[in-house]
CSV table of N, CA, C and O in Angstrom, one decimal:
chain,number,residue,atom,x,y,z
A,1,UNK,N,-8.9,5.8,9.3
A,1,UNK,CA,-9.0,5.3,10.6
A,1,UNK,C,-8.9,3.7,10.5
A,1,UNK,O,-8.6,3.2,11.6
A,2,UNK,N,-9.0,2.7,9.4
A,2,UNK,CA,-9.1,1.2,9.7
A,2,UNK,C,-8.1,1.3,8.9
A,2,UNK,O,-8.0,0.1,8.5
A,3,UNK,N,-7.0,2.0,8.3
A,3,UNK,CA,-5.8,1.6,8.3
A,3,UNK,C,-4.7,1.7,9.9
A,3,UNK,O,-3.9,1.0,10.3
A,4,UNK,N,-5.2,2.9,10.4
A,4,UNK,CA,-4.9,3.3,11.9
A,4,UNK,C,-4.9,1.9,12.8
A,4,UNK,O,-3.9,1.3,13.4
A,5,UNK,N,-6.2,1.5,12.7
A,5,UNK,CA,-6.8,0.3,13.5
A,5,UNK,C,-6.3,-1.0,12.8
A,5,UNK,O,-5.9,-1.9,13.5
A,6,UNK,N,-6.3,-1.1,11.5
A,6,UNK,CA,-4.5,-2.5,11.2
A,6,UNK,C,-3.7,-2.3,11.4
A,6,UNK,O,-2.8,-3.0,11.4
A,7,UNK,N,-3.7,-1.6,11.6
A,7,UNK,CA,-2.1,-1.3,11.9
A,7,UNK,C,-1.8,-1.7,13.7
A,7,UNK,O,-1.0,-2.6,14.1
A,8,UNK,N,-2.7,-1.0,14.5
A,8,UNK,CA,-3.0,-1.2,15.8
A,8,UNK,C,-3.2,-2.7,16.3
A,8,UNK,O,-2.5,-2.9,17.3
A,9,UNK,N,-3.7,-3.5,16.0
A,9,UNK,CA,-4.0,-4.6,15.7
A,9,UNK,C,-2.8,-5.3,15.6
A,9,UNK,O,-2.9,-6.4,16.3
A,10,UNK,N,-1.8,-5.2,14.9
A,10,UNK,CA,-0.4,-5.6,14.9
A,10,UNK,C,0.4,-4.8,15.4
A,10,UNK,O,1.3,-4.4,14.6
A,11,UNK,N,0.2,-4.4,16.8
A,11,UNK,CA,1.0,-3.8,18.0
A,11,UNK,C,1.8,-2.4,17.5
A,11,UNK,O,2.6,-1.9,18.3
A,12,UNK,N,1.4,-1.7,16.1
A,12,UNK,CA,2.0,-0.7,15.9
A,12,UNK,C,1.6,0.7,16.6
A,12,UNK,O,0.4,0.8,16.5
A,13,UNK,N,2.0,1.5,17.1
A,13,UNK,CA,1.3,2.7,17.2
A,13,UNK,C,1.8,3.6,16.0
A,13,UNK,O,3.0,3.8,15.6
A,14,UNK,N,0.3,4.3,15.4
A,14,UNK,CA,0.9,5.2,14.3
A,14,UNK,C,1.1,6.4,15.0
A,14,UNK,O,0.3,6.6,15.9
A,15,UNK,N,2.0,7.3,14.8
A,15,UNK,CA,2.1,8.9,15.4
A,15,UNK,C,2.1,9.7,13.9
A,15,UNK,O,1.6,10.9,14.1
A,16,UNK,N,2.3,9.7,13.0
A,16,UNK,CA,3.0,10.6,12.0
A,16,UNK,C,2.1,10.0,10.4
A,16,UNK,O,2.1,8.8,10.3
A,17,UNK,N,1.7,10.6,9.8
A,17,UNK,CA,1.5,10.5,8.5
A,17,UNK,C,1.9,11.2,7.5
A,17,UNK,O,1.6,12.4,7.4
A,18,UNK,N,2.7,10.5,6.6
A,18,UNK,CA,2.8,11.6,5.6
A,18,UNK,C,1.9,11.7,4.4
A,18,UNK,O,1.9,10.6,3.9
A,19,UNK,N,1.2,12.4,3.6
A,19,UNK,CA,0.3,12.2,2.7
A,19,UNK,C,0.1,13.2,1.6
A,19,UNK,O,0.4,14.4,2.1
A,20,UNK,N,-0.2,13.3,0.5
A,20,UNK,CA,-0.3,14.4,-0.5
A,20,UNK,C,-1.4,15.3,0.2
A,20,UNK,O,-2.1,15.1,1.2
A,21,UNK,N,-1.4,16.2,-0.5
A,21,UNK,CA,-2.0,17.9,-0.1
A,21,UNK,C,-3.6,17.0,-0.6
A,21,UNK,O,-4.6,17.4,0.0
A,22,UNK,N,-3.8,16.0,-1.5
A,22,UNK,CA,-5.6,15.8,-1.6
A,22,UNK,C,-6.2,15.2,-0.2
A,22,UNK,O,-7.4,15.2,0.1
A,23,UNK,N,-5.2,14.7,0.5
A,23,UNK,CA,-5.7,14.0,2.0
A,23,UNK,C,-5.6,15.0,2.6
A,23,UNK,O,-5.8,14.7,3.8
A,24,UNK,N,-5.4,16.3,2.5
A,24,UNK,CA,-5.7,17.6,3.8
A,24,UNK,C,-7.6,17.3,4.3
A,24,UNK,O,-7.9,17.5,5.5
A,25,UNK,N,-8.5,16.9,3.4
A,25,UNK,CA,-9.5,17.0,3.8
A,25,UNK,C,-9.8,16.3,5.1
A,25,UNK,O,-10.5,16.9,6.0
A,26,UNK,N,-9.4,15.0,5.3
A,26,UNK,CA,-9.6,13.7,6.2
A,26,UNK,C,-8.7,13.9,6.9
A,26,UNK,O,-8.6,12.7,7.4
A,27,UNK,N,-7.4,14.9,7.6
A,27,UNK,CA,-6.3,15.4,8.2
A,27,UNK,C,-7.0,15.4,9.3
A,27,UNK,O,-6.7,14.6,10.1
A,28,UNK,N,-8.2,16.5,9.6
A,28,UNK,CA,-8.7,16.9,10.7
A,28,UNK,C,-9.7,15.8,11.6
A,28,UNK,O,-10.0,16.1,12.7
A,29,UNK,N,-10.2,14.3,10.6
A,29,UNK,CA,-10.6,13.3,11.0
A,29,UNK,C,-10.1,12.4,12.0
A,29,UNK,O,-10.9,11.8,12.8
A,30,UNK,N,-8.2,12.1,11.9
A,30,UNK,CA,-7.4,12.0,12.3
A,30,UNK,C,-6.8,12.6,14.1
A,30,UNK,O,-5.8,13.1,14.3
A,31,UNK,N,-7.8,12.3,14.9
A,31,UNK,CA,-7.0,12.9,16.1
A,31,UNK,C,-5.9,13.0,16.6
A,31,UNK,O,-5.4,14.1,16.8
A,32,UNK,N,-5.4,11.4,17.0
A,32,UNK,CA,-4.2,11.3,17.8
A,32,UNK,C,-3.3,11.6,16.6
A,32,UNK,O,-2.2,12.1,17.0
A,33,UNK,N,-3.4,11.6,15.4
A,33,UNK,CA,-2.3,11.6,14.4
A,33,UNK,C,-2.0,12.9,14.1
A,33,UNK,O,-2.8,13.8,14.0
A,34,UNK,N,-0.7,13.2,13.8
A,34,UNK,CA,-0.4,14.4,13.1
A,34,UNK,C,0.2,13.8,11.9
A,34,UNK,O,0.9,12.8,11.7
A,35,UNK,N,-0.5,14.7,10.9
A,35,UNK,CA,-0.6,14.3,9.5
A,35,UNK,C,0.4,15.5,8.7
A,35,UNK,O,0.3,16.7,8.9
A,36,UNK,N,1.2,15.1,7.9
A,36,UNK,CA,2.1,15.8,7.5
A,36,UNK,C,1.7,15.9,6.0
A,36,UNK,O,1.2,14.9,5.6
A,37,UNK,N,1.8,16.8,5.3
A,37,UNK,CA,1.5,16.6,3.8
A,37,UNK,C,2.8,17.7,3.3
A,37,UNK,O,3.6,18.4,3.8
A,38,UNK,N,2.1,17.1,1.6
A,38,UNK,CA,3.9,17.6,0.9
A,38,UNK,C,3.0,18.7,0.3
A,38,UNK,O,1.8,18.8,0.5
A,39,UNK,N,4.0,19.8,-0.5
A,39,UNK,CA,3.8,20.8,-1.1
A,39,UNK,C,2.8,20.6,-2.3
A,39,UNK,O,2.4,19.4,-2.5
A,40,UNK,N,2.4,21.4,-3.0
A,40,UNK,CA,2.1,21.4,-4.4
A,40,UNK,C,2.0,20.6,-5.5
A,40,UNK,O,1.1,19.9,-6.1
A,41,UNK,N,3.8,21.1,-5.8
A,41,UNK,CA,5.1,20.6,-6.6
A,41,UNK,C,5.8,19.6,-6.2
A,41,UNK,O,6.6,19.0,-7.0
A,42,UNK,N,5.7,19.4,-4.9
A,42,UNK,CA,6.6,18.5,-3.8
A,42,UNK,C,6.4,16.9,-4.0
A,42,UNK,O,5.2,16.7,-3.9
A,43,UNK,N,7.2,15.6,-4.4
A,43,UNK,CA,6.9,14.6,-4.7
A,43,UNK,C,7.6,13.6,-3.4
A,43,UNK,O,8.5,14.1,-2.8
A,44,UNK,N,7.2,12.4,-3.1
A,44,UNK,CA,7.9,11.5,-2.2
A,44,UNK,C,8.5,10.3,-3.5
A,44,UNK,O,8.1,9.8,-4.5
A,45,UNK,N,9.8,10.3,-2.8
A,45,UNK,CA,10.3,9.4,-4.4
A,45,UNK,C,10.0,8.3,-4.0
A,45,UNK,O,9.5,7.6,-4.8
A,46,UNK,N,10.3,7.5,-2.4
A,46,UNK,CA,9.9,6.1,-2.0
A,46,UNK,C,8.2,5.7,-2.7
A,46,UNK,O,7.8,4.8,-3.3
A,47,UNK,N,7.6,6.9,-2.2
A,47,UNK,CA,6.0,6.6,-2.8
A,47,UNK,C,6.1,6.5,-4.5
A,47,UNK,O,5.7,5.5,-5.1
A,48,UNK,N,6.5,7.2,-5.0
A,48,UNK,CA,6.7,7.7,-6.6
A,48,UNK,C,6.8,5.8,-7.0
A,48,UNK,O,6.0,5.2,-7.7
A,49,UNK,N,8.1,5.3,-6.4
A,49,UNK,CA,9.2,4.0,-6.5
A,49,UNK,C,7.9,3.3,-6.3
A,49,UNK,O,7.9,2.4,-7.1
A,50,UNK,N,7.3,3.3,-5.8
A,50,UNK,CA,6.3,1.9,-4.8
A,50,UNK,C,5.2,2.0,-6.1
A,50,UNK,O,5.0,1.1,-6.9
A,51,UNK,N,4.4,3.3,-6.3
A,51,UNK,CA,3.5,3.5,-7.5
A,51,UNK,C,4.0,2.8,-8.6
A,51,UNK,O,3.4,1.8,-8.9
A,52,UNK,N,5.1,3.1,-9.5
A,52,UNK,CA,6.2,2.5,-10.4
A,52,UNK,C,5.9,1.1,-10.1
A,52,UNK,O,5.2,0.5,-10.9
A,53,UNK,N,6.6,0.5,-9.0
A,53,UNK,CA,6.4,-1.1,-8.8
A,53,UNK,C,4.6,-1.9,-9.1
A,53,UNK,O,4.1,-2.7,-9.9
A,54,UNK,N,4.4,-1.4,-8.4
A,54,UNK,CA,3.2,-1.7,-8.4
A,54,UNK,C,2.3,-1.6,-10.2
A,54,UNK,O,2.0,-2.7,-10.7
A,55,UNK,N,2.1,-0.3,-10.8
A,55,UNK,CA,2.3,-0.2,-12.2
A,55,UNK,C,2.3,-1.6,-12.7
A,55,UNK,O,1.4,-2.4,-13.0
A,56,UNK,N,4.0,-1.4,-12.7
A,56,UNK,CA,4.6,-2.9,-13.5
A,56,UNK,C,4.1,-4.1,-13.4
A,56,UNK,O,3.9,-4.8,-14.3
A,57,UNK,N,4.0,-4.4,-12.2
A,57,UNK,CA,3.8,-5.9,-12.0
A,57,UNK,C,2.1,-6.2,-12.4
A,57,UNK,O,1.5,-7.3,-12.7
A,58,UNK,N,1.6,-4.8,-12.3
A,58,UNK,CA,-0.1,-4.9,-13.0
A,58,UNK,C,-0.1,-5.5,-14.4
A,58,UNK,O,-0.7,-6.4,-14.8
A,59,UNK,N,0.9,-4.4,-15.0
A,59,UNK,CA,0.7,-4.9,-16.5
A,59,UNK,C,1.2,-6.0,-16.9
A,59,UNK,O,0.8,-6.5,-18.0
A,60,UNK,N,2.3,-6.5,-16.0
A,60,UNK,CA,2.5,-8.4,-16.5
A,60,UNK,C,1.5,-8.8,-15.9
A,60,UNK,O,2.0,-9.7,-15.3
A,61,UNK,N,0.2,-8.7,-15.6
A,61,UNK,CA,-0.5,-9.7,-15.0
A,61,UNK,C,-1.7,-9.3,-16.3
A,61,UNK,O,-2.2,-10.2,-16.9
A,62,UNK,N,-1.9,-8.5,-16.6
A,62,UNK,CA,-2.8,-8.0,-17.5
A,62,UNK,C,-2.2,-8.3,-19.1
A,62,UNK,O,-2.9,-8.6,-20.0
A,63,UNK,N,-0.9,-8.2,-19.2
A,63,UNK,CA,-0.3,-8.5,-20.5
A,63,UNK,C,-0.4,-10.3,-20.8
A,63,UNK,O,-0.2,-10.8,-21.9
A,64,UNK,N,-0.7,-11.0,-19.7
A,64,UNK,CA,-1.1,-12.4,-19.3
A,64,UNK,C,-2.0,-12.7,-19.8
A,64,UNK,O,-2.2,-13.8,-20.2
A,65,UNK,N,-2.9,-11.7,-19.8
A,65,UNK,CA,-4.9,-12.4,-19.4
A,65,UNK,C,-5.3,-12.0,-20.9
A,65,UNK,O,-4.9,-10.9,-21.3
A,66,UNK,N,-6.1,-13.0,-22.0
A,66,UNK,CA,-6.9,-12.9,-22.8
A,66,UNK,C,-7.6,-12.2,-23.1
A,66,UNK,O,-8.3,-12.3,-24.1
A,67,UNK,N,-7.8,-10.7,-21.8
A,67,UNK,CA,-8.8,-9.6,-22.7
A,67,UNK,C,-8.3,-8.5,-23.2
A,67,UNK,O,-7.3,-8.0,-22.6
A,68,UNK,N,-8.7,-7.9,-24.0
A,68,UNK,CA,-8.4,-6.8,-24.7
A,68,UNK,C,-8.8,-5.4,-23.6
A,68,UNK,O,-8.3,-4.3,-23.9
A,69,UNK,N,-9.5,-5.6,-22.7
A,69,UNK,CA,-10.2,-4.4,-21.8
A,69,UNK,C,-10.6,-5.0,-20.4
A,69,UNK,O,-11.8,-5.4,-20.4
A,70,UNK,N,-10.0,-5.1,-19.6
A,70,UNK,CA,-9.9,-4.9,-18.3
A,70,UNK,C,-11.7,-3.8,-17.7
A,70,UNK,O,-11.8,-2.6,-17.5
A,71,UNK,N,-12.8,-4.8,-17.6
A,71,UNK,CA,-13.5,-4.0,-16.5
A,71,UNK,C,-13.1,-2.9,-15.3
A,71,UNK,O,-11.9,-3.0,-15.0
A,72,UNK,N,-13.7,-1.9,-14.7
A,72,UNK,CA,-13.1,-1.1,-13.7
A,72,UNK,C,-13.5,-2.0,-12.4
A,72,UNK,O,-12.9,-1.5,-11.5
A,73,UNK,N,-14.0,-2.9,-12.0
A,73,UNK,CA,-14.2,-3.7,-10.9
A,73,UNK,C,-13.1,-4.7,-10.7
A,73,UNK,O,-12.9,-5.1,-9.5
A,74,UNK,N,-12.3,-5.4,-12.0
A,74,UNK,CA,-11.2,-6.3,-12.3
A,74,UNK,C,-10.2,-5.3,-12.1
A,74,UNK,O,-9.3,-5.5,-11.3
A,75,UNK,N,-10.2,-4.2,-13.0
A,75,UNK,CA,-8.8,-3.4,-12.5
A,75,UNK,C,-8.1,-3.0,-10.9
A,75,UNK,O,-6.9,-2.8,-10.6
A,76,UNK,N,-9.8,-3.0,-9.8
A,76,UNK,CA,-9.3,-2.6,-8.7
A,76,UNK,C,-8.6,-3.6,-8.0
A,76,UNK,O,-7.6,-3.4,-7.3
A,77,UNK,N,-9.3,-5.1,-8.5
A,77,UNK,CA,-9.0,-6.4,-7.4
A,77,UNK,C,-7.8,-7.0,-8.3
A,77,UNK,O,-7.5,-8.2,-8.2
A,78,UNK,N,-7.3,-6.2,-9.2
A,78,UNK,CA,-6.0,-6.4,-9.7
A,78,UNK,C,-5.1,-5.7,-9.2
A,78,UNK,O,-4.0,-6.2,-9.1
A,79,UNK,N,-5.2,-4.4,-8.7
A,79,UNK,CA,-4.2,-4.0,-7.7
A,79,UNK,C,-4.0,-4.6,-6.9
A,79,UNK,O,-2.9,-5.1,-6.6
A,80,UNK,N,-5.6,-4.6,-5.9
A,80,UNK,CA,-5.1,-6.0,-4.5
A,80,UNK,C,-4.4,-7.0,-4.4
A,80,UNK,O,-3.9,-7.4,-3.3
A,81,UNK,N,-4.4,-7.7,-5.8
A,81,UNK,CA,-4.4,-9.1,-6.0
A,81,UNK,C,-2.5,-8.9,-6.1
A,81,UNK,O,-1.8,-9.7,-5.4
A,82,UNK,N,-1.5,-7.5,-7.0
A,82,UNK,CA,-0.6,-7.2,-7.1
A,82,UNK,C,0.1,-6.9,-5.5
A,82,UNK,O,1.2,-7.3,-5.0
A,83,UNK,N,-0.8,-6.2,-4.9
A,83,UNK,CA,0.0,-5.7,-4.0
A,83,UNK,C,0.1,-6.2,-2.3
A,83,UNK,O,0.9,-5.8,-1.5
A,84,UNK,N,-1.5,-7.7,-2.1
A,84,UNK,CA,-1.3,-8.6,-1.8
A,84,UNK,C,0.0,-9.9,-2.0
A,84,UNK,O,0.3,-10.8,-1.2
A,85,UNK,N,0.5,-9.5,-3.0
A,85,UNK,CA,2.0,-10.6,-3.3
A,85,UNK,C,2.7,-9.4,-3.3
A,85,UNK,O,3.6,-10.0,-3.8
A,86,UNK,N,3.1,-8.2,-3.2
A,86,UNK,CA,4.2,-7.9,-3.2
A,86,UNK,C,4.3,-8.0,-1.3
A,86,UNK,O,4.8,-9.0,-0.8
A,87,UNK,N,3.7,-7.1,-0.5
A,87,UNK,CA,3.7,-7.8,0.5
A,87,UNK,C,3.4,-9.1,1.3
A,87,UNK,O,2.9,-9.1,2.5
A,88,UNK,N,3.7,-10.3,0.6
A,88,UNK,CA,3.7,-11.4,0.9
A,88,UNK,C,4.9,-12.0,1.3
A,88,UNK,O,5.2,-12.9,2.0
A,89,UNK,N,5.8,-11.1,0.7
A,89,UNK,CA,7.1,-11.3,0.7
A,89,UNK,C,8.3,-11.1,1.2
A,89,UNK,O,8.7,-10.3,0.4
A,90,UNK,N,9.6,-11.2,2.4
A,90,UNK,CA,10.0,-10.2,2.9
A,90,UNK,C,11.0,-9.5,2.1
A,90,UNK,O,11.7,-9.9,1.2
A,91,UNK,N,10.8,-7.7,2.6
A,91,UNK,CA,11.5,-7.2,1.7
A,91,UNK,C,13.4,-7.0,1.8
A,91,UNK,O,14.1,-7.2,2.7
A,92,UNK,N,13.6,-6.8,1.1
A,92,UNK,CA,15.0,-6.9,0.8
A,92,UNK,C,15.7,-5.8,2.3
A,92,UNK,O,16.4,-6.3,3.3
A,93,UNK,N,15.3,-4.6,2.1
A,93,UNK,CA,16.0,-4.0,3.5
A,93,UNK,C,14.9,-3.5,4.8
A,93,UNK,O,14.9,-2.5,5.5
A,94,UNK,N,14.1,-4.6,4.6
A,94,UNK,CA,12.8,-4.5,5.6
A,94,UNK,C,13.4,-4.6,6.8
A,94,UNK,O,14.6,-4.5,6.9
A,95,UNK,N,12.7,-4.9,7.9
A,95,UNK,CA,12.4,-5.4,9.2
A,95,UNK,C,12.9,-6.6,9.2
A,95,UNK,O,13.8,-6.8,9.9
A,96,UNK,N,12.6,-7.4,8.5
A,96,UNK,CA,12.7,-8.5,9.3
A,96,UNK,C,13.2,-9.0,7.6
A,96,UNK,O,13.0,-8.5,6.5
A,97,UNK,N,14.1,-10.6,8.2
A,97,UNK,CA,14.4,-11.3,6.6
A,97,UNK,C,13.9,-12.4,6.4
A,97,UNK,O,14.0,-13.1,5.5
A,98,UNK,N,13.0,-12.5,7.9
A,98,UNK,CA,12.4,-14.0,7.5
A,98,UNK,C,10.8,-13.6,7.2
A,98,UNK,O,10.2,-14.2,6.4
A,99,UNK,N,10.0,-12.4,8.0
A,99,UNK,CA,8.5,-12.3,8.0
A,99,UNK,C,8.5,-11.6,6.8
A,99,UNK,O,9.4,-10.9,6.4
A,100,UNK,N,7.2,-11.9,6.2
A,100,UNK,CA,6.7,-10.5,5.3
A,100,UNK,C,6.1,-9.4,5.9
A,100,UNK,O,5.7,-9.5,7.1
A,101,UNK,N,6.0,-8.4,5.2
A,101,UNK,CA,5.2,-7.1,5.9
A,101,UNK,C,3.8,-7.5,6.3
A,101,UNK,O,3.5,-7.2,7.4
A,102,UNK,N,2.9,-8.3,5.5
A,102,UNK,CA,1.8,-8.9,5.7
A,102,UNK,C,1.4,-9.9,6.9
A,102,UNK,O,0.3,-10.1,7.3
A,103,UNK,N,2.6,-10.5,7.5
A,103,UNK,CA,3.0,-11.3,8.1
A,103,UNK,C,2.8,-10.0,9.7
A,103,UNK,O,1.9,-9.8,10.5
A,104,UNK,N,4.0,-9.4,9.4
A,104,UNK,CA,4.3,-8.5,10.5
A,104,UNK,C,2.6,-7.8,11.4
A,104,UNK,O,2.1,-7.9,12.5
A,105,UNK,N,2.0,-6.8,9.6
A,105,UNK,CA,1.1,-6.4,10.1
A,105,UNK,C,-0.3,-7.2,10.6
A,105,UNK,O,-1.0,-6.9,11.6
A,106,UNK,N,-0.5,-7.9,9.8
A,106,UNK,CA,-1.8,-8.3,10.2
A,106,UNK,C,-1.5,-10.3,10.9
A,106,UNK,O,-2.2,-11.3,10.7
A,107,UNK,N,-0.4,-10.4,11.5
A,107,UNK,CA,0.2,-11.5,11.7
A,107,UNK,C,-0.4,-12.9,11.7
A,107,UNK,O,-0.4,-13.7,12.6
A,108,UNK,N,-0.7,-12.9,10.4
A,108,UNK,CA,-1.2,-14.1,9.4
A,108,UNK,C,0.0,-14.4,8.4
A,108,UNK,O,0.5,-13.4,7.9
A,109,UNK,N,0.3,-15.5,8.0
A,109,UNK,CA,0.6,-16.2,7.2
A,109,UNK,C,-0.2,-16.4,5.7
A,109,UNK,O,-1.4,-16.1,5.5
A,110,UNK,N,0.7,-16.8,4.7
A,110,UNK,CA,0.2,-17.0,3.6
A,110,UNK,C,0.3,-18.3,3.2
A,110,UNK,O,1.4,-18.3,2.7
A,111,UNK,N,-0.2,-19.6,3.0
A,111,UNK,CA,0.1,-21.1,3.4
A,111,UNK,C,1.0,-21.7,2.2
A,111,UNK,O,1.4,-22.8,2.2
C-alpha cells in the first residue's frame, strides 16, 4: 500500500500489478488493484535483468569498501544506496530523457 500511495503522490494511478506467486498472500490486501502473479516455473526477464543490475553494481560498491564481511543492516542500506543512483538517472528508453524515474515519481530532485 505505500508503494500504491508513492506512486499516487506523483499523479500515477496504479491498476495492474505484476508479482511472484510469494506476494499471493498481500494480493487480497490490495483492493482497487488487480494483482497478477506468474506461475511456479514462470520467470519475468525485465525483473530477472533489473535483479542482475542491481547485484552488480552492489558488488563494485562492496569490492570498494575495506571489509571482509558486510553486516546485514549495511547490506540492506547498500541496496538502497545502489538503487537510489540507479534511479537517479534517466533511463536510456524511459519516459522521459531529461527526468529521472526518481524525479518523475516522487518529484524531487537530486542537487
Amino acid at each position: 500500500k505505500k508503494i500504491i500511495q508513492l506512486y499516487g503522490r506523483g499523479g500515477f494511478v496504479i491498476r495492474v500489478i505484476l508479482m511472484d506467486m510469494e506476494f499471493d498472500k498481500v494480493a487480497d490486501l490490495l483492493d482497487l488493484v488487480k494483482c497478477n502473479t506468474t506461475a511456479a516455473v514462470e520467470h519475468v526477464a525485465e525483473i530477472e535483468r533489473a535483479h542482475r543490475t542491481i547485484k552488480e553494481r552492489a558488488r563494485r560498491v562492496v569490492a570498494e569498501l575495506p571489509f571482509a564481511c558486510l553486516p546485514r543492516v549495511m547490506t540492506i542500506h547498500l541496496v538502497y544506496f545502489v538503487l537510489k543512483w540507479l534511479n537517479a538517472v534517466p533511463a536510456e528508453k524511459g519516459i522521459s530523457d531529461r527526468l529521472s524515474p526518481r524525479e518523475i515519481v516522487l518529484r524531487v530532485g537530486i542537487d
